[in-house]
Amino acid sequence: MSTTKPEILAVMPLPPYARAQLDVHYTVHDRIHLSAPAAFAAVAPHIRAIVGSGEAKVPRELMVQMPNLKMVSVIGVGYDGVDTAAANELGIQVTHTPDVLNDDVADLALGLMLCAARKLPQADQYVRQGLWATQGAMPLARKVSGSRVGIVGMGRIGKTIAKRCAAFDMPISYTARSSKADLPFTFYANAKELAANVDFLVVITPGGAATKGLINAEVLAALGKGAGEGYLVNVARGTVIDQPALIDALQKGIIAGAGLDVFDGEPQVPDAFFSMANVTLAPHVGSATNATRKAMADLALLNLANFYAGKPLATPVPECR
Ligand code: NAP
């Protein structure tokens, strides 16, 4: 059915502000309501643009079902669920929302670091459960300020995390695909060498095939230094960590603890994490504040508006420029 407003496909449920704004300008078809092949086939030829969050799955098989598809607008900076090679082949542009979420993700990384080392969730429970009065002071925790931090991925968000770590007087090291001559931090060629030289390892690379399992058992052993030391913080993607290796390292005390915002296979989270006292868990909330989600939605909408107006896109992903 064609309408006066352009028709777009939402590949997943969207946050309320983004959805409301999209509804003003577009006729939004929800993939979730088009599970019957005939229903989807009726809509598919009218779709020129797709919208989804950073967790959106847009494989080649989906793209080829929409003969007029020319654009994918991701409300998020990570786009590892979009097959960019297929998009390039099919002449489909892909946009994302970099930079506007740097502060929030960096804030959360520091929050998880503090939770893991200073045991803030456990401290809250200690008070609520009346243990302070009955058992006295909590066991002592690990100091964060002045500790060595290693950042895996020194891009937009990695640099924003580094700024915050500098305010905590933390010596900063990092690894990335290349060293950055303009940064006053120590570069290590790989995650294992980095891990061996830091107390906190913060992971903030893209997901996808190139980083799958980058933080493996060897890296975790290096972080632990044979003495159950070292904390891992993951605000990147669950796939970047070898999750079974992490569970093993936490269960055996190979590392001291972890703070995790993302999981391989999320929103399913392995039960093993639930009973561990040395891990803080968050449900992928890196950018989840009202202000930032609004800024992300506005940027995604700008990309869509530019696309329909035939103007250059504001923030295309590097692979699809
Ligand atoms: P970015 O500016 O592109 O930075 C990515 C960094 O990762 C770069 O320093 C890059 O190295 C490095 N990198 C890429 N592939 C690598 C590899 N194979 N090995 C080692 N390092 C590698 O991206 P960003 O804006 O900082 O975002 C990073 C990621 O954070 C996103 O892709 C997303 O997955 C995740 N994220 C999570 C949340 C959340 O809610 N938890 C929110 C936003 C983003 P070079 O600098 O050498 O190229």
mmCIF file of N, CA, C and O and ligand atoms in Angstrom, residues 76-80 96 98-99 101-102 105 108 152-159 175-180 203-207 210-211 214 234-237 261-262 284-288 293, ligand 1:
data_model
loop_
_atom_site.group_PDB
_atom_site.id
_atom_site.type_symbol
_atom_site.label_atom_id
_atom_site.label_comp_id
_atom_site.label_asym_id
_atom_site.label_seq_id
_atom_site.Cartn_x
_atom_site.Cartn_y
_atom_site.Cartn_z
ATOM 1 N N GLY A 76 22.810 4.223 16.452
ATOM 2 C CA GLY A 76 23.863 3.662 17.293
ATOM 3 C C GLY A 76 25.167 3.818 16.527
ATOM 4 O O GLY A 76 25.147 4.030 15.304
ATOM 5 N N VAL A 77 26.304 3.710 17.227
ATOM 6 C CA VAL A 77 27.569 3.849 16.495
ATOM 7 C C VAL A 77 28.026 2.506 15.934
ATOM 8 O O VAL A 77 28.603 2.431 14.853
ATOM 9 N N GLY A 78 27.747 1.404 16.668
ATOM 10 C CA GLY A 78 28.140 0.073 16.211
ATOM 11 C C GLY A 78 27.165 -0.417 15.157
ATOM 12 O O GLY A 78 25.955 -0.251 15.304
ATOM 13 N N TYR A 79 27.682 -1.005 14.101
ATOM 14 C CA TYR A 79 26.798 -1.500 13.024
ATOM 15 C C TYR A 79 27.250 -2.889 12.600
ATOM 16 O O TYR A 79 27.127 -3.260 11.438
ATOM 17 N N ASP A 80 27.745 -3.667 13.573
ATOM 18 C CA ASP A 80 28.270 -4.991 13.269
ATOM 19 C C ASP A 80 27.180 -5.951 12.804
ATOM 20 O O ASP A 80 27.482 -6.990 12.225
ATOM 21 N N HIS A 96 25.320 5.750 10.629
ATOM 22 C CA HIS A 96 25.256 5.452 12.069
ATOM 23 C C HIS A 96 25.303 6.761 12.846
ATOM 24 O O HIS A 96 25.224 7.835 12.218
ATOM 25 N N PRO A 98 27.768 8.314 15.294
ATOM 26 C CA PRO A 98 28.974 8.422 16.113
ATOM 27 C C PRO A 98 29.004 9.696 16.940
ATOM 28 O O PRO A 98 28.244 10.637 16.689
ATOM 29 N N ASP A 99 29.883 9.725 17.901
ATOM 30 C CA ASP A 99 30.245 10.898 18.721
ATOM 31 C C ASP A 99 29.202 11.319 19.754
ATOM 32 O O ASP A 99 29.563 11.583 20.893
ATOM 33 N N LEU A 101 27.261 9.807 21.505
ATOM 34 C CA LEU A 101 27.128 8.920 22.672
ATOM 35 C C LEU A 101 28.444 8.699 23.423
ATOM 36 O O LEU A 101 28.493 7.957 24.398
ATOM 37 N N ASN A 102 29.508 9.363 22.968
ATOM 38 C CA ASN A 102 30.826 9.121 23.594
ATOM 39 C C ASN A 102 30.795 9.301 25.117
ATOM 40 O O ASN A 102 31.320 8.468 25.865
ATOM 41 N N VAL A 105 28.832 6.475 27.132
ATOM 42 C CA VAL A 105 29.475 5.151 27.163
ATOM 43 C C VAL A 105 30.724 5.214 28.044
ATOM 44 O O VAL A 105 30.991 4.297 28.824
ATOM 45 N N LEU A 108 29.705 5.197 31.636
ATOM 46 C CA LEU A 108 29.337 3.857 32.096
ATOM 47 C C LEU A 108 30.579 2.984 32.319
ATOM 48 O O LEU A 108 30.631 2.199 33.273
ATOM 49 N N VAL A 152 41.341 -1.106 25.240
ATOM 50 C CA VAL A 152 41.402 -1.878 23.989
ATOM 51 C C VAL A 152 40.463 -1.190 23.006
ATOM 52 O O VAL A 152 39.246 -1.317 23.096
ATOM 53 N N GLY A 153 41.033 -0.422 22.068
ATOM 54 C CA GLY A 153 40.237 0.395 21.140
ATOM 55 C C GLY A 153 40.357 1.853 21.540
ATOM 56 O O GLY A 153 39.767 2.277 22.528
ATOM 57 N N MET A 154 41.199 2.602 20.808
ATOM 58 C CA MET A 154 41.426 4.020 21.170
ATOM 59 C C MET A 154 40.804 4.910 20.096
ATOM 60 O O MET A 154 41.468 5.706 19.454
ATOM 61 N N GLY A 155 39.479 4.737 19.912
ATOM 62 C CA GLY A 155 38.755 5.574 18.954
ATOM 63 C C GLY A 155 38.021 6.673 19.689
ATOM 64 O O GLY A 155 38.479 7.171 20.722
ATOM 65 N N ARG A 156 36.862 7.043 19.152
ATOM 66 C CA ARG A 156 36.088 8.149 19.748
ATOM 67 C C ARG A 156 35.784 7.888 21.218
ATOM 68 O O ARG A 156 36.023 8.730 22.078
ATOM 69 N N ILE A 157 35.248 6.703 21.518
ATOM 70 C CA ILE A 157 34.846 6.430 22.909
ATOM 71 C C ILE A 157 36.077 6.099 23.761
ATOM 72 O O ILE A 157 36.180 6.528 24.914
ATOM 73 N N GLY A 158 37.024 5.364 23.191
ATOM 74 C CA GLY A 158 38.249 5.037 23.931
ATOM 75 C C GLY A 158 38.938 6.300 24.432
ATOM 76 O O GLY A 158 39.383 6.368 25.591
ATOM 77 N N LYS A 159 39.018 7.314 23.566
ATOM 78 C CA LYS A 159 39.665 8.573 23.975
ATOM 79 C C LYS A 159 38.857 9.271 25.070
ATOM 80 O O LYS A 159 39.421 9.902 25.963
ATOM 81 N N THR A 175 45.662 -0.465 23.203
ATOM 82 C CA THR A 175 45.977 -1.130 21.945
ATOM 83 C C THR A 175 44.881 -0.766 20.957
ATOM 84 O O THR A 175 43.772 -0.387 21.343
ATOM 85 N N ALA A 176 45.217 -0.811 19.694
ATOM 86 C CA ALA A 176 44.270 -0.518 18.605
ATOM 87 C C ALA A 176 44.894 -1.121 17.359
ATOM 88 O O ALA A 176 45.940 -1.773 17.446
ATOM 89 N N ARG A 177 44.289 -0.894 16.197
ATOM 90 C CA ARG A 177 44.911 -1.434 14.986
ATOM 91 C C ARG A 177 46.220 -0.710 14.699
ATOM 92 O O ARG A 177 47.153 -1.284 14.156
ATOM 93 N N SER A 178 46.284 0.584 15.083
ATOM 94 C CA SER A 178 47.522 1.340 14.851
ATOM 95 C C SER A 178 47.796 2.216 16.065
ATOM 96 O O SER A 178 46.866 2.594 16.786
ATOM 97 N N SER A 179 49.079 2.558 16.275
ATOM 98 C CA SER A 179 49.401 3.459 17.394
ATOM 99 C C SER A 179 49.101 4.897 16.970
ATOM 100 O O SER A 179 49.084 5.214 15.780
ATOM 101 N N LYS A 180 48.825 5.722 17.954
ATOM 102 C CA LYS A 180 48.406 7.108 17.679
ATOM 103 C C LYS A 180 49.518 8.041 18.149
ATOM 104 O O LYS A 180 49.672 8.253 19.365
ATOM 105 N N VAL A 203 37.378 -2.592 27.399
ATOM 106 C CA VAL A 203 37.261 -2.989 25.991
ATOM 107 C C VAL A 203 36.229 -2.116 25.294
ATOM 108 O O VAL A 203 35.076 -2.043 25.730
ATOM 109 N N ILE A 204 36.653 -1.447 24.214
ATOM 110 C CA ILE A 204 35.755 -0.536 23.493
ATOM 111 C C ILE A 204 36.114 -0.496 21.994
ATOM 112 O O ILE A 204 36.342 0.560 21.410
ATOM 113 N N THR A 205 36.196 -1.691 21.401
ATOM 114 C CA THR A 205 36.373 -1.815 19.945
ATOM 115 C C THR A 205 35.000 -2.049 19.313
ATOM 116 O O THR A 205 34.035 -2.338 20.019
ATOM 117 N N PRO A 206 34.900 -1.994 17.983
ATOM 118 C CA PRO A 206 33.679 -2.491 17.342
ATOM 119 C C PRO A 206 33.559 -4.008 17.526
ATOM 120 O O PRO A 206 34.546 -4.687 17.827
ATOM 121 N N GLY A 207 32.336 -4.518 17.322
ATOM 122 C CA GLY A 207 32.140 -5.968 17.277
ATOM 123 C C GLY A 207 32.428 -6.470 15.865
ATOM 124 O O GLY A 207 33.135 -5.819 15.101
ATOM 125 N N ALA A 210 36.198 -9.233 12.879
ATOM 126 C CA ALA A 210 37.604 -8.861 13.103
ATOM 127 C C ALA A 210 37.982 -8.851 14.582
ATOM 128 O O ALA A 210 39.158 -9.010 14.918
ATOM 129 N N THR A 211 37.017 -8.660 15.461
ATOM 130 C CA THR A 211 37.351 -8.585 16.897
ATOM 131 C C THR A 211 36.771 -9.757 17.684
ATOM 132 O O THR A 211 36.853 -9.781 18.910
ATOM 133 N N LEU A 214 38.641 -11.513 20.705
ATOM 134 C CA LEU A 214 39.920 -10.810 20.876
ATOM 135 C C LEU A 214 40.428 -10.936 22.323
ATOM 136 O O LEU A 214 41.613 -11.100 22.573
ATOM 137 N N ASN A 234 33.795 -4.458 29.952
ATOM 138 C CA ASN A 234 33.420 -4.545 28.528
ATOM 139 C C ASN A 234 32.206 -3.676 28.242
ATOM 140 O O ASN A 234 31.103 -3.945 28.712
ATOM 141 N N VAL A 235 32.445 -2.602 27.463
ATOM 142 C CA VAL A 235 31.335 -1.766 26.985
ATOM 143 C C VAL A 235 31.311 -1.776 25.457
ATOM 144 O O VAL A 235 30.720 -0.891 24.837
ATOM 145 N N ALA A 236 31.956 -2.767 24.848
ATOM 146 C CA ALA A 236 32.055 -2.823 23.383
ATOM 147 C C ALA A 236 30.910 -3.656 22.805
ATOM 148 O O ALA A 236 29.794 -3.168 22.608
ATOM 149 N N ARG A 237 31.175 -4.913 22.569
ATOM 150 C CA ARG A 237 30.177 -5.894 22.141
ATOM 151 C C ARG A 237 30.538 -7.210 22.829
ATOM 152 O O ARG A 237 31.722 -7.511 23.021
ATOM 153 N N ASP A 261 28.653 -4.657 30.270
ATOM 154 C CA ASP A 261 27.430 -4.022 29.757
ATOM 155 C C ASP A 261 26.859 -4.806 28.585
ATOM 156 O O ASP A 261 25.707 -4.601 28.214
ATOM 157 N N VAL A 262 27.668 -5.679 27.995
ATOM 158 C CA VAL A 262 27.277 -6.373 26.763
ATOM 159 C C VAL A 262 27.655 -7.848 26.863
ATOM 160 O O VAL A 262 28.608 -8.205 27.562
ATOM 161 N N HIS A 284 23.156 -3.673 28.567
ATOM 162 C CA HIS A 284 23.510 -2.882 27.374
ATOM 163 C C HIS A 284 22.913 -1.470 27.467
ATOM 164 O O HIS A 284 22.063 -1.093 26.650
ATOM 165 N N VAL A 285 23.382 -0.730 28.457
ATOM 166 C CA VAL A 285 22.838 0.615 28.708
ATOM 167 C C VAL A 285 23.882 1.709 28.475
ATOM 168 O O VAL A 285 23.743 2.818 28.991
ATOM 169 N N GLY A 286 24.915 1.394 27.692
ATOM 170 C CA GLY A 286 25.999 2.362 27.479
ATOM 171 C C GLY A 286 25.520 3.745 27.087
ATOM 172 O O GLY A 286 25.986 4.757 27.612
ATOM 173 N N SER A 287 24.585 3.816 26.157
ATOM 174 C CA SER A 287 24.122 5.126 25.663
ATOM 175 C C SER A 287 22.718 5.451 26.160
ATOM 176 O O SER A 287 22.069 6.363 25.646
ATOM 177 N N ALA A 288 22.267 4.707 27.177
ATOM 178 C CA ALA A 288 20.837 4.754 27.524
ATOM 179 C C ALA A 288 20.486 5.868 28.501
ATOM 180 O O ALA A 288 20.074 5.632 29.631
ATOM 181 N N ARG A 293 19.967 9.352 23.884
ATOM 182 C CA ARG A 293 19.099 8.630 22.944
ATOM 183 C C ARG A 293 18.365 9.612 22.023
ATOM 184 O O ARG A 293 18.112 9.330 20.863
HETATM 185 P P1 NAP B 1 35.772 4.032 16.690
HETATM 186 O O1 NAP B 1 35.956 5.508 16.877
HETATM 187 O O2 NAP B 1 35.666 3.484 15.328
HETATM 188 O O3 NAP B 1 36.961 3.305 17.485
HETATM 189 C C1 NAP B 1 37.179 1.940 17.420
HETATM 190 C C2 NAP B 1 38.559 1.619 17.973
HETATM 191 O O4 NAP B 1 38.708 0.204 17.966
HETATM 192 C C3 NAP B 1 39.697 2.205 17.130
HETATM 193 O O5 NAP B 1 40.734 2.679 17.958
HETATM 194 C C4 NAP B 1 40.191 0.998 16.331
HETATM 195 O O6 NAP B 1 41.564 1.011 15.996
HETATM 196 C C5 NAP B 1 39.941 -0.116 17.322
HETATM 197 N N1 NAP B 1 39.838 -1.404 16.634
HETATM 198 C C6 NAP B 1 39.064 -1.717 15.583
HETATM 199 N N2 NAP B 1 39.268 -2.999 15.210
HETATM 200 C C7 NAP B 1 40.222 -3.480 16.040
HETATM 201 C C8 NAP B 1 40.890 -4.721 16.150
HETATM 202 N N3 NAP B 1 40.601 -5.735 15.312
HETATM 203 N N4 NAP B 1 41.821 -4.870 17.124
HETATM 204 C C9 NAP B 1 42.112 -3.850 17.977
HETATM 205 N N5 NAP B 1 41.516 -2.638 17.909
HETATM 206 C C10 NAP B 1 40.593 -2.463 16.951
HETATM 207 O O7 NAP B 1 34.454 3.553 17.439
HETATM 208 P P2 NAP B 1 33.753 4.173 18.729
HETATM 209 O O8 NAP B 1 32.805 5.230 18.313
HETATM 210 O O9 NAP B 1 34.793 4.466 19.750
HETATM 211 O O10 NAP B 1 32.850 2.906 19.173
HETATM 212 C C11 NAP B 1 33.465 1.673 19.480
HETATM 213 C C12 NAP B 1 32.450 0.588 19.681
HETATM 214 O O11 NAP B 1 31.819 0.745 20.938
HETATM 215 C C13 NAP B 1 31.260 0.550 18.717
HETATM 216 O O12 NAP B 1 31.597 -0.013 17.478
HETATM 217 C C14 NAP B 1 30.262 -0.284 19.479
HETATM 218 O O13 NAP B 1 30.426 -1.645 19.184
HETATM 219 C C15 NAP B 1 30.632 -0.034 20.939
HETATM 220 N N6 NAP B 1 29.580 0.722 21.632
HETATM 221 C C16 NAP B 1 28.920 0.170 22.689
HETATM 222 C C17 NAP B 1 27.915 0.889 23.334
HETATM 223 C C18 NAP B 1 27.183 0.319 24.514
HETATM 224 O O14 NAP B 1 26.019 0.645 24.698
HETATM 225 N N7 NAP B 1 27.817 -0.471 25.340
HETATM 226 C C19 NAP B 1 27.562 2.147 22.892
HETATM 227 C C20 NAP B 1 28.267 2.698 21.818
HETATM 228 C C21 NAP B 1 29.283 1.973 21.199
HETATM 229 P P3 NAP B 1 42.211 2.156 15.036
HETATM 230 O O15 NAP B 1 42.027 3.453 15.777
HETATM 231 O O16 NAP B 1 43.640 1.798 14.944
HETATM 232 O O17 NAP B 1 41.457 2.104 13.764
#
